[in-house]
PDB file of C-alpha atoms in Angstrom:
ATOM      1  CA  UNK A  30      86.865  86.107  81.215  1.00  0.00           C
ATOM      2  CA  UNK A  31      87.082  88.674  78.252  1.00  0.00           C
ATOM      3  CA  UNK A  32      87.603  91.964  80.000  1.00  0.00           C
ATOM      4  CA  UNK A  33      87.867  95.232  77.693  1.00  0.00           C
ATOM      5  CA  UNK A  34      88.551  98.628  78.919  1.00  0.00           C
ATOM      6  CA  UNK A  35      87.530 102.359  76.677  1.00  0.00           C
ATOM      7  CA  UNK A  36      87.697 106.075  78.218  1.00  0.00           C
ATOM      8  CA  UNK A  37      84.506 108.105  77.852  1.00  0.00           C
ATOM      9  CA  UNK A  38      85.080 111.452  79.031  1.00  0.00           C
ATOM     10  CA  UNK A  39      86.728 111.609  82.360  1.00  0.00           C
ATOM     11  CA  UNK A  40      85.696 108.056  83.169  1.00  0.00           C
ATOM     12  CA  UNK A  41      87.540 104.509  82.522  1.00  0.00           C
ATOM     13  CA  UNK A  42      84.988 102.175  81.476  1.00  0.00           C
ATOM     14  CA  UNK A  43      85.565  98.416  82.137  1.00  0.00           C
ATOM     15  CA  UNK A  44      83.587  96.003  80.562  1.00  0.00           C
ATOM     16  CA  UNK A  45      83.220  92.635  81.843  1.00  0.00           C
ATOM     17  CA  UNK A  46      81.157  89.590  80.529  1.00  0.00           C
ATOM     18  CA  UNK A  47      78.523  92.566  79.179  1.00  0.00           C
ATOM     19  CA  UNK A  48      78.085  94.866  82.772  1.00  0.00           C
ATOM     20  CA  UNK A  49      80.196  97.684  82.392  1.00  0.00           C
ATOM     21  CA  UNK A  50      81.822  99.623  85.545  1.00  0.00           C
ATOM     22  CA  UNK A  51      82.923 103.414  85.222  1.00  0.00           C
ATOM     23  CA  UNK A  52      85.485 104.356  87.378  1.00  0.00           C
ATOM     24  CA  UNK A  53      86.115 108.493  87.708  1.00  0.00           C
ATOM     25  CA  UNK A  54      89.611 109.045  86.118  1.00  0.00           C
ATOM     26  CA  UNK A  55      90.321 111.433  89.237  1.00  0.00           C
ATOM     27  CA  UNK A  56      90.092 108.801  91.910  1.00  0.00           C
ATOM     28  CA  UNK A  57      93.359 107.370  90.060  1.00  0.00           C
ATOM     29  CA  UNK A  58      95.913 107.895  92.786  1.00  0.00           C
ATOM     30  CA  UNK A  59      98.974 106.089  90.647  1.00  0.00           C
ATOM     31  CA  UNK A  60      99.776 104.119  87.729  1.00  0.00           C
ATOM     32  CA  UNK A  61     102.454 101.972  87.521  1.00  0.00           C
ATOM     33  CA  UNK A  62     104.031 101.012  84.188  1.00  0.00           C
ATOM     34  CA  UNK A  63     106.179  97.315  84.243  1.00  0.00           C
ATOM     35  CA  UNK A  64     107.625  94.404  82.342  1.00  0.00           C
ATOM     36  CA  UNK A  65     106.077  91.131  83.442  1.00  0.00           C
ATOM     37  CA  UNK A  66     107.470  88.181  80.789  1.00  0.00           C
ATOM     38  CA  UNK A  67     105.549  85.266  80.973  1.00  0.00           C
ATOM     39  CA  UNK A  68     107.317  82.740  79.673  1.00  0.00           C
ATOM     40  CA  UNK A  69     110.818  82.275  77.423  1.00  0.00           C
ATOM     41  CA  UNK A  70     108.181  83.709  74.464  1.00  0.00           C
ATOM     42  CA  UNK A  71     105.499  85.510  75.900  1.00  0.00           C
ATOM     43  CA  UNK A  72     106.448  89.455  76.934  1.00  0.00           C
ATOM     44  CA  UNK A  73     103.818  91.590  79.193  1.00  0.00           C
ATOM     45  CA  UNK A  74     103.518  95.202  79.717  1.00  0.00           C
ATOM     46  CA  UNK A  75     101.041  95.993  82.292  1.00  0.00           C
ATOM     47  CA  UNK A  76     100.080  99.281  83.972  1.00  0.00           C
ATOM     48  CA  UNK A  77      98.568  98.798  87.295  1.00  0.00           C
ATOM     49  CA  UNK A  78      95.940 101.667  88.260  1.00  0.00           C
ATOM     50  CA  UNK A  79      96.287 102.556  91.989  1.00  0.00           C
ATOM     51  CA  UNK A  80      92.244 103.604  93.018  1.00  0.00           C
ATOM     52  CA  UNK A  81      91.676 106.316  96.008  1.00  0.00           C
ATOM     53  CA  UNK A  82      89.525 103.710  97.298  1.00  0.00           C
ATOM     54  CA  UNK A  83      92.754 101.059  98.112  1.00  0.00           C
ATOM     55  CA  UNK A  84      91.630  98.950  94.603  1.00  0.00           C
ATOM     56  CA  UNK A  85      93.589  98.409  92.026  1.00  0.00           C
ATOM     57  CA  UNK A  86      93.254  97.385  88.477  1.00  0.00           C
ATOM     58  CA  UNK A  87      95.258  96.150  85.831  1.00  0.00           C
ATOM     59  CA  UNK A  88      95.734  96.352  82.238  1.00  0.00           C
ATOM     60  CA  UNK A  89      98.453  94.454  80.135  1.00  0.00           C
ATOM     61  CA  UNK A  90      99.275  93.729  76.277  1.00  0.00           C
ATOM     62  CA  UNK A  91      98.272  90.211  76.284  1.00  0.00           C
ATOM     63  CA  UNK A  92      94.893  88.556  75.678  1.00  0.00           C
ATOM     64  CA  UNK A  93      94.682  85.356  76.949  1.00  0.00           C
ATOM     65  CA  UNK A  94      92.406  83.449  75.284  1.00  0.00           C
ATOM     66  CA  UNK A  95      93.277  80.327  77.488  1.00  0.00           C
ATOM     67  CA  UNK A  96      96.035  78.667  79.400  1.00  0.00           C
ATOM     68  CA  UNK A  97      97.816  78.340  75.766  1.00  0.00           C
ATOM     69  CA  UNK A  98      96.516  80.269  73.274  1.00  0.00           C
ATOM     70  CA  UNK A  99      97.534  84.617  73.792  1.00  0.00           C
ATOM     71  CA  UNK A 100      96.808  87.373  71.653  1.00  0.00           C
ATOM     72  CA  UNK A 101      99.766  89.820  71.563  1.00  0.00           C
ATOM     73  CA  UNK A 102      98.091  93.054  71.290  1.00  0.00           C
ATOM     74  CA  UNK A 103     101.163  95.708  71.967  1.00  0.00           C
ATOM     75  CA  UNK A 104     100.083  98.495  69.238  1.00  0.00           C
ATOM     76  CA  UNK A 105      96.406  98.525  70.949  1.00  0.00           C
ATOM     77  CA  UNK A 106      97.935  98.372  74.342  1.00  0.00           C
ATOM     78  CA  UNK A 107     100.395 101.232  73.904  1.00  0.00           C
ATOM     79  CA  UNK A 108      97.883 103.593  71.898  1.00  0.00           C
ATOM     80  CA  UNK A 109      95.081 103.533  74.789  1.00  0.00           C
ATOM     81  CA  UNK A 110      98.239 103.604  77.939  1.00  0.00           C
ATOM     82  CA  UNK A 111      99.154 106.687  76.018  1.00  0.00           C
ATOM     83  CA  UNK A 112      95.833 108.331  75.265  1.00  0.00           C
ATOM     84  CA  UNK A 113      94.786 106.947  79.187  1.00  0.00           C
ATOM     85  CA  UNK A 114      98.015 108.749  81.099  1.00  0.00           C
ATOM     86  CA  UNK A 115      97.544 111.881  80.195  1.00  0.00           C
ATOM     87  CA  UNK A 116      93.936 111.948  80.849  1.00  0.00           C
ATOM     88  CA  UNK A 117      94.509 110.996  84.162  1.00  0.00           C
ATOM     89  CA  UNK A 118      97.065 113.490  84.688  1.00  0.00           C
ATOM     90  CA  UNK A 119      94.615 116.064  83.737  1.00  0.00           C
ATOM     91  CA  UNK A 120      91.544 114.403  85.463  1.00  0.00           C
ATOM     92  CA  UNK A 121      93.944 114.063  88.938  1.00  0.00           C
ATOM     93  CA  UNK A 122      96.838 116.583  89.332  1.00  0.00           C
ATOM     94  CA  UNK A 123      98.009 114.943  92.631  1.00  0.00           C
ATOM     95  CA  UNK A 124      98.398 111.436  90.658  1.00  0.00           C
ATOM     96  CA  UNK A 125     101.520 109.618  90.867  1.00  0.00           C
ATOM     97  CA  UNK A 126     102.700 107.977  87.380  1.00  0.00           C
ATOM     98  CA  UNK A 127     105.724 105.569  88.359  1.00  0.00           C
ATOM     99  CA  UNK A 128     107.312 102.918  85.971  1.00  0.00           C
ATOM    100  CA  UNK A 129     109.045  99.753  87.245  1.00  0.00           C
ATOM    101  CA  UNK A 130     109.075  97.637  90.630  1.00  0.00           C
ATOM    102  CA  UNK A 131     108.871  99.324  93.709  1.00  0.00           C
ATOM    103  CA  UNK A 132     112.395  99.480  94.892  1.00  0.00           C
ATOM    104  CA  UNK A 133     112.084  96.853  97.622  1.00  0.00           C
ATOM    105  CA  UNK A 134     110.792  94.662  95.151  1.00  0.00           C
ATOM    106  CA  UNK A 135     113.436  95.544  92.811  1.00  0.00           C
ATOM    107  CA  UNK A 136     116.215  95.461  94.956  1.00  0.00           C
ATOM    108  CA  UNK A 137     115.123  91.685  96.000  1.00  0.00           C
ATOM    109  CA  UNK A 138     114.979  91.288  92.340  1.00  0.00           C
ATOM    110  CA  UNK A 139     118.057  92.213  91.963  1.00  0.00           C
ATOM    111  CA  UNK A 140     119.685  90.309  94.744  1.00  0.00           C
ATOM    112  CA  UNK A 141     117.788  86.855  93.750  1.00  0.00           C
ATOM    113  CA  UNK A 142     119.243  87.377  90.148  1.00  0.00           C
ATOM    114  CA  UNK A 143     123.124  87.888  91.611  1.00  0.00           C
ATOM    115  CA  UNK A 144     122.437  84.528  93.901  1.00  0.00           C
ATOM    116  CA  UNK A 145     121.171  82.630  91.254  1.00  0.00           C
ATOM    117  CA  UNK A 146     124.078  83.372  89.035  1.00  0.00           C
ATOM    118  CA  UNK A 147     126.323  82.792  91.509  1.00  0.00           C
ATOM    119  CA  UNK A 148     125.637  79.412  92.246  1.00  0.00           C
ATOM    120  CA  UNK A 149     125.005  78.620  88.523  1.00  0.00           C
ATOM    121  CA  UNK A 150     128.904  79.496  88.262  1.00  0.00           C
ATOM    122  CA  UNK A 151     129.786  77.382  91.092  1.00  0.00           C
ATOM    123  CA  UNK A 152     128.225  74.783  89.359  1.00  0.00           C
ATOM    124  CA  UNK A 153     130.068  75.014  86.109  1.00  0.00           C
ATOM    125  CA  UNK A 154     133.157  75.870  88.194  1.00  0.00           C
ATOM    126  CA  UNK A 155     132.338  72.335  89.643  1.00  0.00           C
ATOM    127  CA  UNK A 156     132.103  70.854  86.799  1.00  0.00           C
ATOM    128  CA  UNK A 157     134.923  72.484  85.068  1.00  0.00           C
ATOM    129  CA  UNK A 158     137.145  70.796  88.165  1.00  0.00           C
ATOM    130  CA  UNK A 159     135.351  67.199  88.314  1.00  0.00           C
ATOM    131  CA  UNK A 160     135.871  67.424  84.357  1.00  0.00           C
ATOM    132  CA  UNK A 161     132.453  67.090  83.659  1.00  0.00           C
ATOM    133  CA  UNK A 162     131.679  68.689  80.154  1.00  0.00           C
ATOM    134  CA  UNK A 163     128.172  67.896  79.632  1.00  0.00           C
ATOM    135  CA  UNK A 164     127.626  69.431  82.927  1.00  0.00           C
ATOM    136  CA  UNK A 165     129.869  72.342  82.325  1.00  0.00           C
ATOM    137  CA  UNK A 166     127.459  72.269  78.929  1.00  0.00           C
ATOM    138  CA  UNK A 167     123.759  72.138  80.720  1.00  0.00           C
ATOM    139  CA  UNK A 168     125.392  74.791  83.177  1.00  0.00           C
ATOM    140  CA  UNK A 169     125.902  77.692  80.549  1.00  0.00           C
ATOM    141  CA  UNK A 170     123.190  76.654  78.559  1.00  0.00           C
ATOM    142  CA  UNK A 171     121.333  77.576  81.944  1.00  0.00           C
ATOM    143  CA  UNK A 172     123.660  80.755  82.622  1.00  0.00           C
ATOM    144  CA  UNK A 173     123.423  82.183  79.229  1.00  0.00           C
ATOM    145  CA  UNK A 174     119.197  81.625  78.913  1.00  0.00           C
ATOM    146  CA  UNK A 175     118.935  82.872  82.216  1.00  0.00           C
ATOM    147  CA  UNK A 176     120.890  85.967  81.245  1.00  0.00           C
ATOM    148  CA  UNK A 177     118.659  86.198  78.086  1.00  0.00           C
ATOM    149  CA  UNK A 178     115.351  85.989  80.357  1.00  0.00           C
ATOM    150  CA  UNK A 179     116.809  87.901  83.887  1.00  0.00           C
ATOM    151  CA  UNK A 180     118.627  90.971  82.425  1.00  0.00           C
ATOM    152  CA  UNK A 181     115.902  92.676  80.697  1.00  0.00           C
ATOM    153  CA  UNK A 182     113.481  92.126  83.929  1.00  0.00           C
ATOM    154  CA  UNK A 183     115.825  93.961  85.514  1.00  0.00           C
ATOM    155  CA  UNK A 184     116.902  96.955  83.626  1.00  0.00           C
ATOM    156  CA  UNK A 185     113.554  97.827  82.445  1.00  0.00           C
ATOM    157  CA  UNK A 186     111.704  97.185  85.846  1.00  0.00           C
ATOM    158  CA  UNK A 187     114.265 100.059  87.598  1.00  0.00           C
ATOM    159  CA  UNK A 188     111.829 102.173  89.680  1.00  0.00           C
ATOM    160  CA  UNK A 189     111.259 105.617  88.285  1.00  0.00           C
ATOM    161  CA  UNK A 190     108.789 108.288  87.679  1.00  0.00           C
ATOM    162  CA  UNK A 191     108.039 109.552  84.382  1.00  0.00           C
ATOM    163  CA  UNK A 192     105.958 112.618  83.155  1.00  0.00           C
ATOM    164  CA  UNK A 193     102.525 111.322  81.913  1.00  0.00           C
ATOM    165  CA  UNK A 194     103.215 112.896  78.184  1.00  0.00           C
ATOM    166  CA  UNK A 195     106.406 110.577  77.968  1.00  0.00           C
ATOM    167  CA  UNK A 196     106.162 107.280  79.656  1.00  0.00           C
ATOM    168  CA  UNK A 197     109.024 105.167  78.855  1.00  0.00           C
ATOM    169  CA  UNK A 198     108.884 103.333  75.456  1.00  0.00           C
ATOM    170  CA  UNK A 199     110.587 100.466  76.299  1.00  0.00           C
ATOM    171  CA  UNK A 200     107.575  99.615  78.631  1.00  0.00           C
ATOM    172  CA  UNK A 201     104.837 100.896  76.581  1.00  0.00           C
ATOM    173  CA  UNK A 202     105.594  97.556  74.155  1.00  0.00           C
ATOM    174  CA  UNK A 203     104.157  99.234  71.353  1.00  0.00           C
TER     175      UNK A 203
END
């Protein structure tokens, strides 16, 4: 369902198979800036707006056109995450502007990377002793893609806050 969002004024206007919904800028309580890859290819920044009224919505630099065909649309993402912040800042001085995982969810992040890892070098240590070099092969094939995919989830998903003016660039995707 095409969804496309524009500020007008001090209101975010969502638009959604043609009825659009305006939703006051000041009854944005946080927003949340993360890295959410979707696939070994496919890399999502999303900010998720916290509403006063327990909602949320969310916003991310991918159009998905269907269950294989995306639009990468960083530039267009980026530009209206940095034009939006700052107008919520000024439209809601209490809001909360937060990039990253929450740190429960990080923390679990973290540990379920470390376990995974860990058993992926017990397998190739395994391997290494039953003398098994295609395994020991398949096993840091595995290690090394997972390292490609895991490590930036991590780092970039660290909970912080950041001012509105400067949100971090390595999760604007722009």
């Amino acid at each position: 369902m095409p969804v496309s969002f524009r500020l007008r004024g001090n209101r975010l206007i969502v638009e959604r198979l043609g009825s659009e919904q305006a939703i006051p800028l000041a009854q944005i309580t946080e927003a949340r800036l993360t890295y959410e890859p979707r696939s070994f290819a496919q890399r999502l920044y999303r900010i998720r707006l916290r509403l006063a009224s327990g909602g949320n919505l969310s916003l991310h630099s991918v159009n998905f056109r269907s269950m294989v065909f995306a639009d990468r649309q960083e530039e267009a993402y980026a530009a209206f995450v940095k034009a939006l912040l700052p107008a919520i800042a000024e439209a809601n001085p209490q809001a909360r502007f937060t990039a990253g995982r929450t740190p429960f969810v990080w923390g679990a992040l973290i540990v379920t990377t470390i376990a995974i890892f860990l058993a992926i070098a017990y397998f190739v240590i395994f391997a290494l002793r039953e003398g098994e070099v295609a395994a020991i092969a398949i096993g840091l094939f595995i290690g090394a893609a997972g390292l490609w995919q895991m490590l930036p989830i991590v780092r970039l998903n660290r909970p912080r806050d950041f001012r509105p003016q400067d949100p971090p660039a390595l999760l604007m995707g722009g």
